[in-house]
Amino acid sequence: MTVAAGLSRRSFLVASLAGGAVLTLDASIALAAPQAEMAADVLNAFVRINADNTVTIGAKNPEIGQGVKVMLPMLIAEEMDLAWDQVKIEQTDADEKRFGPQVAGGSTATPRNWLPMRQVGAAARQMLVAAAAKKWGVDPAGLSTANGAVLHAASGRSVTYASLAKDAASQPAPDLAKVALKDPARFSIIGKSKPGVDVPAIVRGQPLFGIDTRLTGMLHAAVVKCPAHGGTVASFDDAAVKAIPGVVAVLAVNSRLVPEGRQDTLLIVADSWWKASQAREKLAVKWDDAAVSGFSTAGYEAAAAKLIAAPAQVSLFKAGNADTAIAGAAKVVKADYDYPFLAHATLEPQNCTALFQDGKLEIWAPSQAPAGGRADTAKFCGLSPEDLTIHLTRIGGGFGRRLMNDYMVIAGQAAKALPGKPVKVLFDRTDDLRHDFYRPAGWHRFTAGLDETGALVALKDHFVTFGKDGKAIRAADLAPTEFPGPVLPNVDFGTSYLETNLATGWLRAPTSNAMAFVFQSFLDEVAEAAGLDLPELMRRTLGEPREVPGGRVPFHTGRARGVIDAVCRTAGWKGRKKGRGFGFYFSHLGYFAEVVDLSIADGVVRIDKVWVAGDVGSQIINPVNALHQVQGATIEGIGQALVNQKIEQENGAVTAGNFGDYSPIRIDAVPREIAVEWVKTDFAPTGLGEPALPPVIPAIANAIYSITGKRHRRLPLEML
């Protein structure tokens, strides 16, 4: 599948001459030549050819550790026929009108950009070849390229890209849909491991992240929020705070989580963040929180127990007649599963720096979705989106949290209230954990029917989740096409809704991180009742290789079977075995199957090894980074399965205050080995940030059952 990137031919290759020394194919170019490279030629919105025949390539998407800052330039460099040691990489600013979608989320960078980035490289190469052909008076068909040079084999001549760049601008802009792309058999960069461009600076502790932003005369803002989510400011007394030397202002702003005209965030702005943070103790605030202070974890549990025992409020998907099929089934399997709210717990807490002057707002933001932040910040600051300049900083962990941009909206309002002074807004760890956009909790009641042969013939799921007005809130939904629903003759998926005051959002492998656990764990129960192991039940249920329509993209049973067979082969799976568990999931266009080997000593689970097989299409663009993405996702899934990660509420407020209350996975809990195998198929490449995470959670749960004989149907998998 290819997702359109929204980049026009003109946005790549509009030819114009800018000031003689700098040649640009986009008059509003972002990659303007820096002072050290004033002899450079900007070839298009992504490419600057330097006088020494190195080429600076712009990386347009936010970098959150997923390696996109290297991967996207690799696509351009490949089609330009560059040697990798000629390539320099710069982070672009946020500007979707020039660069198309700039999002780090949903594992979309590869499917969105696989063709467009290659096309821009090929278009640049075509124009350089045309310039050389004109210079030599030869047919372009007789020319070739290699290592940043155009070659004419017949005459033995060659010329560097740097020598041709100015002449290339006079060539007609190619139609991007028609430029010739390389045969993958000729790839010299794609498919070869390239290290992260920022790694040396990170190791040396050089400033790259949003939290590192330092500007002359910068002020610092600490946040004060209502403990109960959704509470707003009724009144506040800031006299004691303003009496502290160095405190500049106390501001009331809207983080966009409450209606316009209300304020839910107070900012103490001072000449140091520590001073601003300490001053919070002296701020007297009255909150309007009566409508949101009644929510609690215990309340959700009690309400969910009542709802799940009643008929579902809303039907999500029905096929055949599940009730009739279950009533006539040879065997019936029933089980309840649930999972908690989760926080993102990014290592770098939320932050943003903004400067307002001359009616314009300049922002330095570690945002995963800067376009959304631009629109929201402009709205709450009373500005036009065009009045904002957004510099993308490297992000110290996102996992979906930085899609929400509340930190940008807050910083923009602070800067506008204090024109001419840069203001950095910084959450501390407690702020970050207690005012997140959480992965929603959920409860499932499953019923399955098996026929006399052990075939799964019916499945029901009553899903209790969070919603309002008959619809799920953000990230709390169940897809009607959830496997195995679309391949079964009798299915009934229904849902019922609870209310919550918590803001919810997408967490790495959103919804999939929960659904894989409940569905694959329950299917392991079904497989056991059928006298099978889970891989064999999956094979029989998948049936013949085919595309199953429905949902945003079709589900391919053959690709699912491919990764199941591959991981069973590499792990030496021979059926049920103590200490071993299996899980599969299709998530964010990727098919992944995983086998976990674990042991238990003194009630502590130790993951010994994880085998992973993944199908993300025909190409692994940057193998070393792909390996790291899969290993990192697997480790994060292990943390969600086994570590004390659950967000709880009392009186509308989140109780976790630091990593002692909500722990990230520790090094000693990481398996000795995570072995990864790629199953390459004839499909366009897709992303890797998320799809490897979900299967490891049910694989762990199923492995624990294999040792203890006890099903753990609630996350985290606490050993009792």
PDB file of N, CA, C and O in Angstrom, residues 258-316:
ATOM      1  N   VAL A 258     -10.109  22.567  27.582  1.00  0.00           N
ATOM      2  CA  VAL A 258     -11.361  23.049  28.161  1.00  0.00           C
ATOM      3  C   VAL A 258     -11.966  24.070  27.203  1.00  0.00           C
ATOM      4  O   VAL A 258     -11.290  24.557  26.289  1.00  0.00           O
ATOM      5  N   PRO A 259     -13.248  24.406  27.366  1.00  0.00           N
ATOM      6  CA  PRO A 259     -13.877  25.327  26.419  1.00  0.00           C
ATOM      7  C   PRO A 259     -13.155  26.668  26.334  1.00  0.00           C
ATOM      8  O   PRO A 259     -12.545  27.127  27.307  1.00  0.00           O
ATOM      9  N   GLU A 260     -13.219  27.269  25.154  1.00  0.00           N
ATOM     10  CA  GLU A 260     -12.637  28.601  24.982  1.00  0.00           C
ATOM     11  C   GLU A 260     -13.282  29.565  25.968  1.00  0.00           C
ATOM     12  O   GLU A 260     -14.464  29.482  26.286  1.00  0.00           O
ATOM     13  N   GLY A 261     -12.482  30.488  26.444  1.00  0.00           N
ATOM     14  CA  GLY A 261     -12.959  31.435  27.441  1.00  0.00           C
ATOM     15  C   GLY A 261     -12.667  30.992  28.866  1.00  0.00           C
ATOM     16  O   GLY A 261     -12.809  31.778  29.805  1.00  0.00           O
ATOM     17  N   ARG A 262     -12.257  29.730  29.040  1.00  0.00           N
ATOM     18  CA  ARG A 262     -11.848  29.228  30.355  1.00  0.00           C
ATOM     19  C   ARG A 262     -10.342  29.006  30.360  1.00  0.00           C
ATOM     20  O   ARG A 262      -9.715  28.902  29.307  1.00  0.00           O
ATOM     21  N   GLN A 263      -9.774  28.914  31.542  1.00  0.00           N
ATOM     22  CA  GLN A 263      -8.344  28.632  31.673  1.00  0.00           C
ATOM     23  C   GLN A 263      -8.164  27.420  32.579  1.00  0.00           C
ATOM     24  O   GLN A 263      -8.793  27.331  33.634  1.00  0.00           O
ATOM     25  N   ASP A 264      -7.282  26.522  32.160  1.00  0.00           N
ATOM     26  CA  ASP A 264      -7.028  25.327  32.963  1.00  0.00           C
ATOM     27  C   ASP A 264      -5.570  25.183  33.369  1.00  0.00           C
ATOM     28  O   ASP A 264      -5.201  24.217  34.027  1.00  0.00           O
ATOM     29  N   THR A 265      -4.739  26.154  32.957  1.00  0.00           N
ATOM     30  CA  THR A 265      -3.314  26.086  33.242  1.00  0.00           C
ATOM     31  C   THR A 265      -2.821  27.441  33.718  1.00  0.00           C
ATOM     32  O   THR A 265      -3.089  28.460  33.072  1.00  0.00           O
ATOM     33  N   LEU A 266      -2.110  27.438  34.827  1.00  0.00           N
ATOM     34  CA  LEU A 266      -1.430  28.639  35.313  1.00  0.00           C
ATOM     35  C   LEU A 266       0.057  28.472  35.079  1.00  0.00           C
ATOM     36  O   LEU A 266       0.626  27.383  35.293  1.00  0.00           O
ATOM     37  N   LEU A 267       0.699  29.530  34.638  1.00  0.00           N
ATOM     38  CA  LEU A 267       2.133  29.520  34.380  1.00  0.00           C
ATOM     39  C   LEU A 267       2.814  30.533  35.294  1.00  0.00           C
ATOM     40  O   LEU A 267       2.407  31.697  35.348  1.00  0.00           O
ATOM     41  N   ILE A 268       3.828  30.082  35.994  1.00  0.00           N
ATOM     42  CA  ILE A 268       4.692  30.994  36.738  1.00  0.00           C
ATOM     43  C   ILE A 268       5.946  31.191  35.903  1.00  0.00           C
ATOM     44  O   ILE A 268       6.670  30.230  35.613  1.00  0.00           O
ATOM     45  N   VAL A 269       6.175  32.415  35.476  1.00  0.00           N
ATOM     46  CA  VAL A 269       7.284  32.733  34.584  1.00  0.00           C
ATOM     47  C   VAL A 269       8.354  33.470  35.383  1.00  0.00           C
ATOM     48  O   VAL A 269       8.068  34.455  36.064  1.00  0.00           O
ATOM     49  N   ALA A 270       9.578  32.962  35.293  1.00  0.00           N
ATOM     50  CA  ALA A 270      10.670  33.542  36.071  1.00  0.00           C
ATOM     51  C   ALA A 270      11.956  33.492  35.261  1.00  0.00           C
ATOM     52  O   ALA A 270      11.998  32.971  34.143  1.00  0.00           O
ATOM     53  N   ASP A 271      13.024  34.018  35.876  1.00  0.00           N
ATOM     54  CA  ASP A 271      14.300  34.028  35.165  1.00  0.00           C
ATOM     55  C   ASP A 271      15.045  32.704  35.251  1.00  0.00           C
ATOM     56  O   ASP A 271      16.118  32.542  34.667  1.00  0.00           O
ATOM     57  N   SER A 272      14.506  31.750  35.994  1.00  0.00           N
ATOM     58  CA  SER A 272      15.028  30.377  35.978  1.00  0.00           C
ATOM     59  C   SER A 272      13.865  29.429  36.198  1.00  0.00           C
ATOM     60  O   SER A 272      12.895  29.775  36.879  1.00  0.00           O
ATOM     61  N   TRP A 273      13.986  28.203  35.634  1.00  0.00           N
ATOM     62  CA  TRP A 273      12.878  27.258  35.816  1.00  0.00           C
ATOM     63  C   TRP A 273      12.776  26.808  37.267  1.00  0.00           C
ATOM     64  O   TRP A 273      11.679  26.629  37.799  1.00  0.00           O
ATOM     65  N   TRP A 274      13.906  26.625  37.933  1.00  0.00           N
ATOM     66  CA  TRP A 274      13.865  26.184  39.325  1.00  0.00           C
ATOM     67  C   TRP A 274      13.119  27.195  40.191  1.00  0.00           C
ATOM     68  O   TRP A 274      12.301  26.831  41.041  1.00  0.00           O
ATOM     69  N   LYS A 275      13.396  28.460  39.955  1.00  0.00           N
ATOM     70  CA  LYS A 275      12.708  29.498  40.730  1.00  0.00           C
ATOM     71  C   LYS A 275      11.206  29.469  40.438  1.00  0.00           C
ATOM     72  O   LYS A 275      10.377  29.556  41.349  1.00  0.00           O
ATOM     73  N   ALA A 276      10.852  29.319  39.161  1.00  0.00           N
ATOM     74  CA  ALA A 276       9.436  29.252  38.799  1.00  0.00           C
ATOM     75  C   ALA A 276       8.778  28.030  39.425  1.00  0.00           C
ATOM     76  O   ALA A 276       7.654  28.103  39.944  1.00  0.00           O
ATOM     77  N   SER A 277       9.478  26.896  39.404  1.00  0.00           N
ATOM     78  CA  SER A 277       8.919  25.678  39.958  1.00  0.00           C
ATOM     79  C   SER A 277       8.711  25.779  41.456  1.00  0.00           C
ATOM     80  O   SER A 277       7.660  25.400  41.987  1.00  0.00           O
ATOM     81  N   GLN A 278       9.707  26.281  42.186  1.00  0.00           N
ATOM     82  CA  GLN A 278       9.579  26.414  43.636  1.00  0.00           C
ATOM     83  C   GLN A 278       8.495  27.393  44.020  1.00  0.00           C
ATOM     84  O   GLN A 278       7.838  27.251  45.063  1.00  0.00           O
ATOM     85  N   ALA A 279       8.279  28.405  43.174  1.00  0.00           N
ATOM     86  CA  ALA A 279       7.271  29.427  43.482  1.00  0.00           C
ATOM     87  C   ALA A 279       5.859  28.874  43.433  1.00  0.00           C
ATOM     88  O   ALA A 279       4.923  29.490  43.967  1.00  0.00           O
ATOM     89  N   ARG A 280       5.675  27.708  42.819  1.00  0.00           N
ATOM     90  CA  ARG A 280       4.334  27.130  42.729  1.00  0.00           C
ATOM     91  C   ARG A 280       3.726  26.881  44.107  1.00  0.00           C
ATOM     92  O   ARG A 280       2.507  26.925  44.278  1.00  0.00           O
ATOM     93  N   GLU A 281       4.580  26.616  45.090  1.00  0.00           N
ATOM     94  CA  GLU A 281       4.085  26.343  46.437  1.00  0.00           C
ATOM     95  C   GLU A 281       3.383  27.555  47.050  1.00  0.00           C
ATOM     96  O   GLU A 281       2.564  27.407  47.961  1.00  0.00           O
ATOM     97  N   LYS A 282       3.708  28.741  46.581  1.00  0.00           N
ATOM     98  CA  LYS A 282       3.136  29.959  47.151  1.00  0.00           C
ATOM     99  C   LYS A 282       1.918  30.473  46.377  1.00  0.00           C
ATOM    100  O   LYS A 282       1.340  31.496  46.733  1.00  0.00           O
ATOM    101  N   LEU A 283       1.544  29.777  45.313  1.00  0.00           N
ATOM    102  CA  LEU A 283       0.400  30.202  44.516  1.00  0.00           C
ATOM    103  C   LEU A 283      -0.887  29.629  45.096  1.00  0.00           C
ATOM    104  O   LEU A 283      -1.019  28.411  45.240  1.00  0.00           O
ATOM    105  N   ALA A 284      -1.812  30.500  45.437  1.00  0.00           N
ATOM    106  CA  ALA A 284      -3.101  30.074  45.992  1.00  0.00           C
ATOM    107  C   ALA A 284      -4.124  30.024  44.869  1.00  0.00           C
ATOM    108  O   ALA A 284      -4.389  31.042  44.220  1.00  0.00           O
ATOM    109  N   VAL A 285      -4.683  28.832  44.631  1.00  0.00           N
ATOM    110  CA  VAL A 285      -5.607  28.645  43.509  1.00  0.00           C
ATOM    111  C   VAL A 285      -6.889  27.993  44.004  1.00  0.00           C
ATOM    112  O   VAL A 285      -6.860  27.066  44.817  1.00  0.00           O
ATOM    113  N   LYS A 286      -8.007  28.462  43.498  1.00  0.00           N
ATOM    114  CA  LYS A 286      -9.290  27.789  43.679  1.00  0.00           C
ATOM    115  C   LYS A 286      -9.706  27.235  42.331  1.00  0.00           C
ATOM    116  O   LYS A 286      -9.744  27.968  41.331  1.00  0.00           O
ATOM    117  N   TRP A 287     -10.026  25.950  42.325  1.00  0.00           N
ATOM    118  CA  TRP A 287     -10.358  25.274  41.074  1.00  0.00           C
ATOM    119  C   TRP A 287     -11.859  25.033  40.978  1.00  0.00           C
ATOM    120  O   TRP A 287     -12.511  24.716  41.978  1.00  0.00           O
ATOM    121  N   ASP A 288     -12.365  25.157  39.786  1.00  0.00           N
ATOM    122  CA  ASP A 288     -13.740  24.759  39.491  1.00  0.00           C
ATOM    123  C   ASP A 288     -13.672  23.314  38.988  1.00  0.00           C
ATOM    124  O   ASP A 288     -13.433  23.065  37.808  1.00  0.00           O
ATOM    125  N   ASP A 289     -13.836  22.355  39.903  1.00  0.00           N
ATOM    126  CA  ASP A 289     -13.630  20.953  39.546  1.00  0.00           C
ATOM    127  C   ASP A 289     -14.743  20.025  40.018  1.00  0.00           C
ATOM    128  O   ASP A 289     -14.583  18.804  39.994  1.00  0.00           O
ATOM    129  N   ALA A 290     -15.874  20.604  40.424  1.00  0.00           N
ATOM    130  CA  ALA A 290     -16.946  19.765  40.971  1.00  0.00           C
ATOM    131  C   ALA A 290     -17.425  18.719  39.972  1.00  0.00           C
ATOM    132  O   ALA A 290     -17.771  17.597  40.354  1.00  0.00           O
ATOM    133  N   ALA A 291     -17.431  19.065  38.699  1.00  0.00           N
ATOM    134  CA  ALA A 291     -17.970  18.154  37.687  1.00  0.00           C
ATOM    135  C   ALA A 291     -16.992  17.041  37.312  1.00  0.00           C
ATOM    136  O   ALA A 291     -17.375  16.073  36.638  1.00  0.00           O
ATOM    137  N   VAL A 292     -15.726  17.147  37.754  1.00  0.00           N
ATOM    138  CA  VAL A 292     -14.721  16.177  37.306  1.00  0.00           C
ATOM    139  C   VAL A 292     -14.021  15.468  38.458  1.00  0.00           C
ATOM    140  O   VAL A 292     -13.134  14.635  38.224  1.00  0.00           O
ATOM    141  N   SER A 293     -14.378  15.760  39.690  1.00  0.00           N
ATOM    142  CA  SER A 293     -13.657  15.192  40.825  1.00  0.00           C
ATOM    143  C   SER A 293     -14.230  13.859  41.298  1.00  0.00           C
ATOM    144  O   SER A 293     -13.705  13.258  42.227  1.00  0.00           O
ATOM    145  N   GLY A 294     -15.282  13.375  40.668  1.00  0.00           N
ATOM    146  CA  GLY A 294     -15.903  12.129  41.117  1.00  0.00           C
ATOM    147  C   GLY A 294     -15.396  10.881  40.433  1.00  0.00           C
ATOM    148  O   GLY A 294     -15.847   9.776  40.744  1.00  0.00           O
ATOM    149  N   PHE A 295     -14.456  11.014  39.516  1.00  0.00           N
ATOM    150  CA  PHE A 295     -13.968   9.848  38.765  1.00  0.00           C
ATOM    151  C   PHE A 295     -12.846   9.144  39.527  1.00  0.00           C
ATOM    152  O   PHE A 295     -11.977   9.796  40.110  1.00  0.00           O
ATOM    153  N   SER A 296     -12.868   7.809  39.499  1.00  0.00           N
ATOM    154  CA  SER A 296     -11.836   7.044  40.195  1.00  0.00           C
ATOM    155  C   SER A 296     -11.686   5.680  39.543  1.00  0.00           C
ATOM    156  O   SER A 296     -12.596   5.195  38.850  1.00  0.00           O
ATOM    157  N   THR A 297     -10.557   5.053  39.780  1.00  0.00           N
ATOM    158  CA  THR A 297     -10.323   3.707  39.257  1.00  0.00           C
ATOM    159  C   THR A 297     -11.343   2.731  39.818  1.00  0.00           C
ATOM    160  O   THR A 297     -11.896   1.893  39.084  1.00  0.00           O
ATOM    161  N   ALA A 298     -11.606   2.826  41.116  1.00  0.00           N
ATOM    162  CA  ALA A 298     -12.588   1.935  41.727  1.00  0.00           C
ATOM    163  C   ALA A 298     -13.964   2.135  41.112  1.00  0.00           C
ATOM    164  O   ALA A 298     -14.713   1.174  40.891  1.00  0.00           O
ATOM    165  N   GLY A 299     -14.307   3.378  40.813  1.00  0.00           N
ATOM    166  CA  GLY A 299     -15.599   3.665  40.183  1.00  0.00           C
ATOM    167  C   GLY A 299     -15.713   3.070  38.802  1.00  0.00           C
ATOM    168  O   GLY A 299     -16.763   2.534  38.422  1.00  0.00           O
ATOM    169  N   TYR A 300     -14.627   3.156  38.020  1.00  0.00           N
ATOM    170  CA  TYR A 300     -14.641   2.556  36.689  1.00  0.00           C
ATOM    171  C   TYR A 300     -14.839   1.041  36.785  1.00  0.00           C
ATOM    172  O   TYR A 300     -15.613   0.450  36.022  1.00  0.00           O
ATOM    173  N   GLU A 301     -14.136   0.408  37.706  1.00  0.00           N
ATOM    174  CA  GLU A 301     -14.227  -1.046  37.854  1.00  0.00           C
ATOM    175  C   GLU A 301     -15.657  -1.470  38.180  1.00  0.00           C
ATOM    176  O   GLU A 301     -16.186  -2.424  37.586  1.00  0.00           O
ATOM    177  N   ALA A 302     -16.262  -0.766  39.104  1.00  0.00           N
ATOM    178  CA  ALA A 302     -17.626  -1.126  39.511  1.00  0.00           C
ATOM    179  C   ALA A 302     -18.610  -0.903  38.372  1.00  0.00           C
ATOM    180  O   ALA A 302     -19.489  -1.746  38.112  1.00  0.00           O
ATOM    181  N   ALA A 303     -18.473   0.212  37.684  1.00  0.00           N
ATOM    182  CA  ALA A 303     -19.389   0.511  36.578  1.00  0.00           C
ATOM    183  C   ALA A 303     -19.194  -0.465  35.424  1.00  0.00           C
ATOM    184  O   ALA A 303     -20.166  -0.897  34.788  1.00  0.00           O
ATOM    185  N   ALA A 304     -17.927  -0.824  35.145  1.00  0.00           N
ATOM    186  CA  ALA A 304     -17.653  -1.762  34.060  1.00  0.00           C
ATOM    187  C   ALA A 304     -18.245  -3.130  34.358  1.00  0.00           C
ATOM    188  O   ALA A 304     -18.762  -3.810  33.456  1.00  0.00           O
ATOM    189  N   ALA A 305     -18.193  -3.563  35.623  1.00  0.00           N
ATOM    190  CA  ALA A 305     -18.747  -4.872  35.994  1.00  0.00           C
ATOM    191  C   ALA A 305     -20.247  -4.930  35.736  1.00  0.00           C
ATOM    192  O   ALA A 305     -20.776  -5.964  35.303  1.00  0.00           O
ATOM    193  N   LYS A 306     -20.938  -3.838  35.969  1.00  0.00           N
ATOM    194  CA  LYS A 306     -22.383  -3.795  35.705  1.00  0.00           C
ATOM    195  C   LYS A 306     -22.671  -3.765  34.207  1.00  0.00           C
ATOM    196  O   LYS A 306     -23.553  -4.475  33.705  1.00  0.00           O
ATOM    197  N   LEU A 307     -21.928  -2.957  33.497  1.00  0.00           N
ATOM    198  CA  LEU A 307     -22.180  -2.819  32.059  1.00  0.00           C
ATOM    199  C   LEU A 307     -21.897  -4.105  31.302  1.00  0.00           C
ATOM    200  O   LEU A 307     -22.643  -4.487  30.393  1.00  0.00           O
ATOM    201  N   ILE A 308     -20.805  -4.778  31.662  1.00  0.00           N
ATOM    202  CA  ILE A 308     -20.402  -5.942  30.882  1.00  0.00           C
ATOM    203  C   ILE A 308     -21.364  -7.113  31.077  1.00  0.00           C
ATOM    204  O   ILE A 308     -21.452  -8.011  30.233  1.00  0.00           O
ATOM    205  N   ALA A 309     -22.101  -7.071  32.184  1.00  0.00           N
ATOM    206  CA  ALA A 309     -23.083  -8.128  32.443  1.00  0.00           C
ATOM    207  C   ALA A 309     -24.408  -7.876  31.727  1.00  0.00           C
ATOM    208  O   ALA A 309     -25.260  -8.769  31.650  1.00  0.00           O
ATOM    209  N   ALA A 310     -24.570  -6.677  31.192  1.00  0.00           N
ATOM    210  CA  ALA A 310     -25.796  -6.303  30.482  1.00  0.00           C
ATOM    211  C   ALA A 310     -25.550  -6.380  28.980  1.00  0.00           C
ATOM    212  O   ALA A 310     -24.415  -6.501  28.520  1.00  0.00           O
ATOM    213  N   PRO A 311     -26.592  -6.315  28.169  1.00  0.00           N
ATOM    214  CA  PRO A 311     -26.394  -6.299  26.710  1.00  0.00           C
ATOM    215  C   PRO A 311     -25.573  -5.086  26.268  1.00  0.00           C
ATOM    216  O   PRO A 311     -25.629  -4.013  26.891  1.00  0.00           O
ATOM    217  N   ALA A 312     -24.823  -5.254  25.198  1.00  0.00           N
ATOM    218  CA  ALA A 312     -24.013  -4.160  24.665  1.00  0.00           C
ATOM    219  C   ALA A 312     -24.901  -3.018  24.208  1.00  0.00           C
ATOM    220  O   ALA A 312     -25.986  -3.224  23.661  1.00  0.00           O
ATOM    221  N   GLN A 313     -24.432  -1.810  24.427  1.00  0.00           N
ATOM    222  CA  GLN A 313     -25.201  -0.626  24.035  1.00  0.00           C
ATOM    223  C   GLN A 313     -25.181  -0.403  22.527  1.00  0.00           C
ATOM    224  O   GLN A 313     -26.150   0.083  21.944  1.00  0.00           O
ATOM    225  N   VAL A 314     -24.058  -0.712  21.896  1.00  0.00           N
ATOM    226  CA  VAL A 314     -23.870  -0.427  20.472  1.00  0.00           C
ATOM    227  C   VAL A 314     -23.287  -1.660  19.790  1.00  0.00           C
ATOM    228  O   VAL A 314     -22.387  -2.307  20.322  1.00  0.00           O
ATOM    229  N   SER A 315     -23.812  -1.991  18.621  1.00  0.00           N
ATOM    230  CA  SER A 315     -23.258  -3.086  17.832  1.00  0.00           C
ATOM    231  C   SER A 315     -22.165  -2.545  16.920  1.00  0.00           C
ATOM    232  O   SER A 315     -22.360  -1.569  16.193  1.00  0.00           O
ATOM    233  N   LEU A 316     -20.995  -3.177  16.963  1.00  0.00           N
ATOM    234  CA  LEU A 316     -19.884  -2.767  16.123  1.00  0.00           C
ATOM    235  C   LEU A 316     -19.790  -3.579  14.844  1.00  0.00           C
ATOM    236  O   LEU A 316     -19.493  -3.051  13.780  1.00  0.00           O
TER     237      LEU A 316
END
